[in-house]
mmCIF file of C-alpha atoms in Angstrom:
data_model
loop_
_atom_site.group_PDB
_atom_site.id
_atom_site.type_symbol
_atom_site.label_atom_id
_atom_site.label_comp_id
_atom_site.label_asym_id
_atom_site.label_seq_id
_atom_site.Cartn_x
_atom_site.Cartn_y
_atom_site.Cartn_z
ATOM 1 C CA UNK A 95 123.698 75.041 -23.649
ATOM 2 C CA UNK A 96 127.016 76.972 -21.913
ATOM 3 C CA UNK A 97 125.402 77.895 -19.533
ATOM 4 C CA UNK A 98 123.208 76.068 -16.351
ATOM 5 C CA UNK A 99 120.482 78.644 -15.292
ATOM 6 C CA UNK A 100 117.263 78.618 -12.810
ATOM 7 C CA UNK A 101 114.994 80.136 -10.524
ATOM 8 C CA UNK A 102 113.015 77.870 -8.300
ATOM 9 C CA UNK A 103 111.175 79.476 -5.470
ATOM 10 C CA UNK A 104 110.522 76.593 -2.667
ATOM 11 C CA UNK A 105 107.827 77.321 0.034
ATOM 12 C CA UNK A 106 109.300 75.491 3.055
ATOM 13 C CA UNK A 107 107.097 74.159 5.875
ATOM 14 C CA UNK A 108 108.577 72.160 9.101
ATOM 15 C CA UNK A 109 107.370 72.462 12.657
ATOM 16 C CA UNK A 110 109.432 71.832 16.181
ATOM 17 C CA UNK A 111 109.597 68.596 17.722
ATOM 18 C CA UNK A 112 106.196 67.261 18.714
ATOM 19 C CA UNK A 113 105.216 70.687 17.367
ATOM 20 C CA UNK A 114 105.738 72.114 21.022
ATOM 21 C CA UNK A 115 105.101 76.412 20.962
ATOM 22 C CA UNK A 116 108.859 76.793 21.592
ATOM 23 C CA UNK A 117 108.880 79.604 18.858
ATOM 24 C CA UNK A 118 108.938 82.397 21.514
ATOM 25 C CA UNK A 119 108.262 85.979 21.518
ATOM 26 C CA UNK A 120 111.518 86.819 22.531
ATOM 27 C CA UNK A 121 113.222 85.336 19.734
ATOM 28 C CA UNK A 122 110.761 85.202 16.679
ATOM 29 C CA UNK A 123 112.351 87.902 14.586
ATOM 30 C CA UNK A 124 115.362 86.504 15.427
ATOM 31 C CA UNK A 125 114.882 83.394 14.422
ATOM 32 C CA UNK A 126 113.226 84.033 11.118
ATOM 33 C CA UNK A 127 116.326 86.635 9.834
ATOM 34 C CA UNK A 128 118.704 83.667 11.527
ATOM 35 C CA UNK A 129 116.979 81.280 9.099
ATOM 36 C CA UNK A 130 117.004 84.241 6.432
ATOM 37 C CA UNK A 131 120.588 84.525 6.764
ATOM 38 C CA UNK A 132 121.666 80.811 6.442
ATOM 39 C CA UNK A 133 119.346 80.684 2.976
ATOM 40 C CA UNK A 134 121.515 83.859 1.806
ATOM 41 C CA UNK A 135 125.125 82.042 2.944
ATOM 42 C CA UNK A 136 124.274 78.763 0.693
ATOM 43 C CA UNK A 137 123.149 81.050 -2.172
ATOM 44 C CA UNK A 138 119.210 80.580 -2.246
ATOM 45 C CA UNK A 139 117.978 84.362 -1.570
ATOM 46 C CA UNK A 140 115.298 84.407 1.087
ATOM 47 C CA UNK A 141 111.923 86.011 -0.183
ATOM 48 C CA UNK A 142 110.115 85.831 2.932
ATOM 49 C CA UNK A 143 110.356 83.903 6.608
ATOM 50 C CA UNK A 144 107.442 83.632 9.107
ATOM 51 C CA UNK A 145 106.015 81.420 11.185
ATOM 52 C CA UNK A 146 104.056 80.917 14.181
ATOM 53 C CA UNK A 147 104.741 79.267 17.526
ATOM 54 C CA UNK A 148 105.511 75.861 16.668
ATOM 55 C CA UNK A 149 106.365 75.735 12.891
ATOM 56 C CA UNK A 150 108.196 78.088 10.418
ATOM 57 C CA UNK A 151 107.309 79.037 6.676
ATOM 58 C CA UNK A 152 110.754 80.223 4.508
ATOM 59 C CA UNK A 153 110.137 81.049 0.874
ATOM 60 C CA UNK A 154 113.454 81.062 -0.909
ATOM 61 C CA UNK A 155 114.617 80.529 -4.388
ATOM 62 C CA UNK A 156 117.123 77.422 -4.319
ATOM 63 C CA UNK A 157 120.011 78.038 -5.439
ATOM 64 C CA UNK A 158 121.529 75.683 -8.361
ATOM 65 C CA UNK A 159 124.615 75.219 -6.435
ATOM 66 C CA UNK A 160 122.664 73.137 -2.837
ATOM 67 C CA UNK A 161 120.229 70.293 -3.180
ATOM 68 C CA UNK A 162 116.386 71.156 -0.925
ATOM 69 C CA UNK A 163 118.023 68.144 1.282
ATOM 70 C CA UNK A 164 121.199 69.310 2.059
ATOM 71 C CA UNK A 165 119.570 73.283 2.413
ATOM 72 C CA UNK A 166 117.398 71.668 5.390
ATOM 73 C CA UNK A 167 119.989 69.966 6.879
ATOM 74 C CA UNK A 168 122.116 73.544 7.247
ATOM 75 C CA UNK A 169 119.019 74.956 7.974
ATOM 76 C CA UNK A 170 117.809 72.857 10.626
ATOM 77 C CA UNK A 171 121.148 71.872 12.593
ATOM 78 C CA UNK A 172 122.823 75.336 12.678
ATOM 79 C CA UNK A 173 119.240 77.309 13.921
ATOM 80 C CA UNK A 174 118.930 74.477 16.285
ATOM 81 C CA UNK A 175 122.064 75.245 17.757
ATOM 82 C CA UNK A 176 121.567 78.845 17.640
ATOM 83 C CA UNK A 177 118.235 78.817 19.377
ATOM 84 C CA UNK A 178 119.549 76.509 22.360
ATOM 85 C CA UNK A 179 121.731 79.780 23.429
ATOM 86 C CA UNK A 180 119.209 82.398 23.411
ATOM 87 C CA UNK A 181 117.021 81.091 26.755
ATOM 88 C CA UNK A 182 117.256 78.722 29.148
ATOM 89 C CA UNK A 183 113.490 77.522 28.268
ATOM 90 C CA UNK A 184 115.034 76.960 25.022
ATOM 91 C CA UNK A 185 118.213 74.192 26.134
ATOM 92 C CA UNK A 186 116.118 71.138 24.773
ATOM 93 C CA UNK A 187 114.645 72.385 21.648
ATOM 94 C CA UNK A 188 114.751 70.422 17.958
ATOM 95 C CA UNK A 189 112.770 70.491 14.673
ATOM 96 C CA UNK A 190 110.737 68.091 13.387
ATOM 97 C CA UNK A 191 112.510 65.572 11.193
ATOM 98 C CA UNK A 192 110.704 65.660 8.520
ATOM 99 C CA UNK A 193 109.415 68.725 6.407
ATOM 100 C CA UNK A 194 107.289 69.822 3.550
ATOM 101 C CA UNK A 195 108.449 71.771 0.185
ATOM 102 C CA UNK A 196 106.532 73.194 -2.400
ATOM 103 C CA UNK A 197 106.740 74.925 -5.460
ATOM 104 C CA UNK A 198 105.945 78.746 -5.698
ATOM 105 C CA UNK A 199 104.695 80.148 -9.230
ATOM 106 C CA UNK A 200 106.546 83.358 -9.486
ATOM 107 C CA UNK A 201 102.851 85.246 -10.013
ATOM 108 C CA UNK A 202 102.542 84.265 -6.623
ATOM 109 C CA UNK A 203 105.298 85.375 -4.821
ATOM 110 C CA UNK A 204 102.879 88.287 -3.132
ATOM 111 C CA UNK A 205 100.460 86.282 -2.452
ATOM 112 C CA UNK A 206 102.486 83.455 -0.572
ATOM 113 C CA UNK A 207 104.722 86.731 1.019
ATOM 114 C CA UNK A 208 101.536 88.148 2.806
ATOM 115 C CA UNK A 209 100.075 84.633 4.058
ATOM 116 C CA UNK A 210 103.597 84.494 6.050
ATOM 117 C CA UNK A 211 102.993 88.190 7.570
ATOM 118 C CA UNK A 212 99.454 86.507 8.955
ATOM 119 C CA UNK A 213 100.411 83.828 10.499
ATOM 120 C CA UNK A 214 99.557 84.873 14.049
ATOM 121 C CA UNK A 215 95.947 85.107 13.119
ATOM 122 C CA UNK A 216 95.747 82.615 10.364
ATOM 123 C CA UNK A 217 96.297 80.355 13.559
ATOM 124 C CA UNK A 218 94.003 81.767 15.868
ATOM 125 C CA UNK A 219 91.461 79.224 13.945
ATOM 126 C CA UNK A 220 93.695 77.273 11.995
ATOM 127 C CA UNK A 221 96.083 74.712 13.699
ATOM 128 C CA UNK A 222 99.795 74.036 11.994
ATOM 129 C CA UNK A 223 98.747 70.183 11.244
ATOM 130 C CA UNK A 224 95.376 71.594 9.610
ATOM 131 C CA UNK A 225 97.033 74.014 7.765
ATOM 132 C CA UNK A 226 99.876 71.527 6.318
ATOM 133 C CA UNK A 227 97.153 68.797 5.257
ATOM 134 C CA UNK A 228 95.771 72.091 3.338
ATOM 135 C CA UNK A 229 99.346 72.479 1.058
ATOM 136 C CA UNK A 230 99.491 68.592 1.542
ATOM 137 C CA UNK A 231 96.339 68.572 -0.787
ATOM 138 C CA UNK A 232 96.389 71.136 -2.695
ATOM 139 C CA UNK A 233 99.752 70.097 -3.940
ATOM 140 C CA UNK A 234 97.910 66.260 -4.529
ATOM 141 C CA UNK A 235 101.079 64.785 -2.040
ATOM 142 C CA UNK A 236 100.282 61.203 -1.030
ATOM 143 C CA UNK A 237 101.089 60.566 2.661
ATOM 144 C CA UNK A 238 100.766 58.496 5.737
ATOM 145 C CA UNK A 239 99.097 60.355 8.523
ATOM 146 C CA UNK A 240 100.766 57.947 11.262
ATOM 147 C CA UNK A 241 104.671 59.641 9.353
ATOM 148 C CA UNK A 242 103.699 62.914 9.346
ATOM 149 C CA UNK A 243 103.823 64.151 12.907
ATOM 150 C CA UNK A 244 107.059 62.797 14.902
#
């Protein structure tokens, strides 16, 4: 085949350090077309970002052109940086190292697009680690509870 073609939406799931509520207010929107925008630079069109206080949710479709490790990394460093400037309350923040990635069926693209527009009261009884030991098993990943959280 000529030709190299694909279309893999990724649901992408990582929290702040020690998942502190550093995701303010102030700066949510912000953040989330920040993040939007560096998936759109590398190529892999953002469907959807959201998030809550302490964790963020991106659904993108990765492009053929960027590994999911190397979209992180661009993702993580240059939002980290970016945040730092916005507030003073915001000088010492960081991601989590690690982070979770998952599959999307196209069919579902709605589906996963309106659980991101919930988030604030999806966690008003649902905490971040509770809800990423849900995708954790439903997805059947095998993990160490003492890795997950740093």
């Amino acid at each position: 085949m000529p030709q190299s073609l694909n279309k893999i939406y990724v649901h992408i799931i990582f929290s702040t350090k020690n998942r502190e509520p550093l995701i303010l207010d102030s700066v949510k929107e912000e953040l989330f077309n920040y993040l939007g925008g560096v998936c759109k630079n590398l190529e892999c069109n953002p469907i959807q970002v959201g998030g809550y206080r302490d964790h963020v949710h991106i659904l993108c479709l990765l492009s053929k052109k960027i590994t999911l490790v190397k979209l992180l990394e661009e993702i993580k460093s240059s939002s980290s940086k970016w945040i730092k400037t916005k507030d003073e309350k915001l000088s010492n923040f960081y991601w989590q190292s690690g982070y979770g990635a998952f599959s999307v069926n196209p069919t579902e693209i709605e589906v996963v697009t309106n659980y991101f527009k919930n988030q604030e009261e999806h966690h008003k009884v649902k905490s971040f680690q509770d809800e990423y030991r849900t995708f954790l098993k439903k997805y059947d990943v095998q993990y160490n509870e003492d890795y997950v959280w740093d």
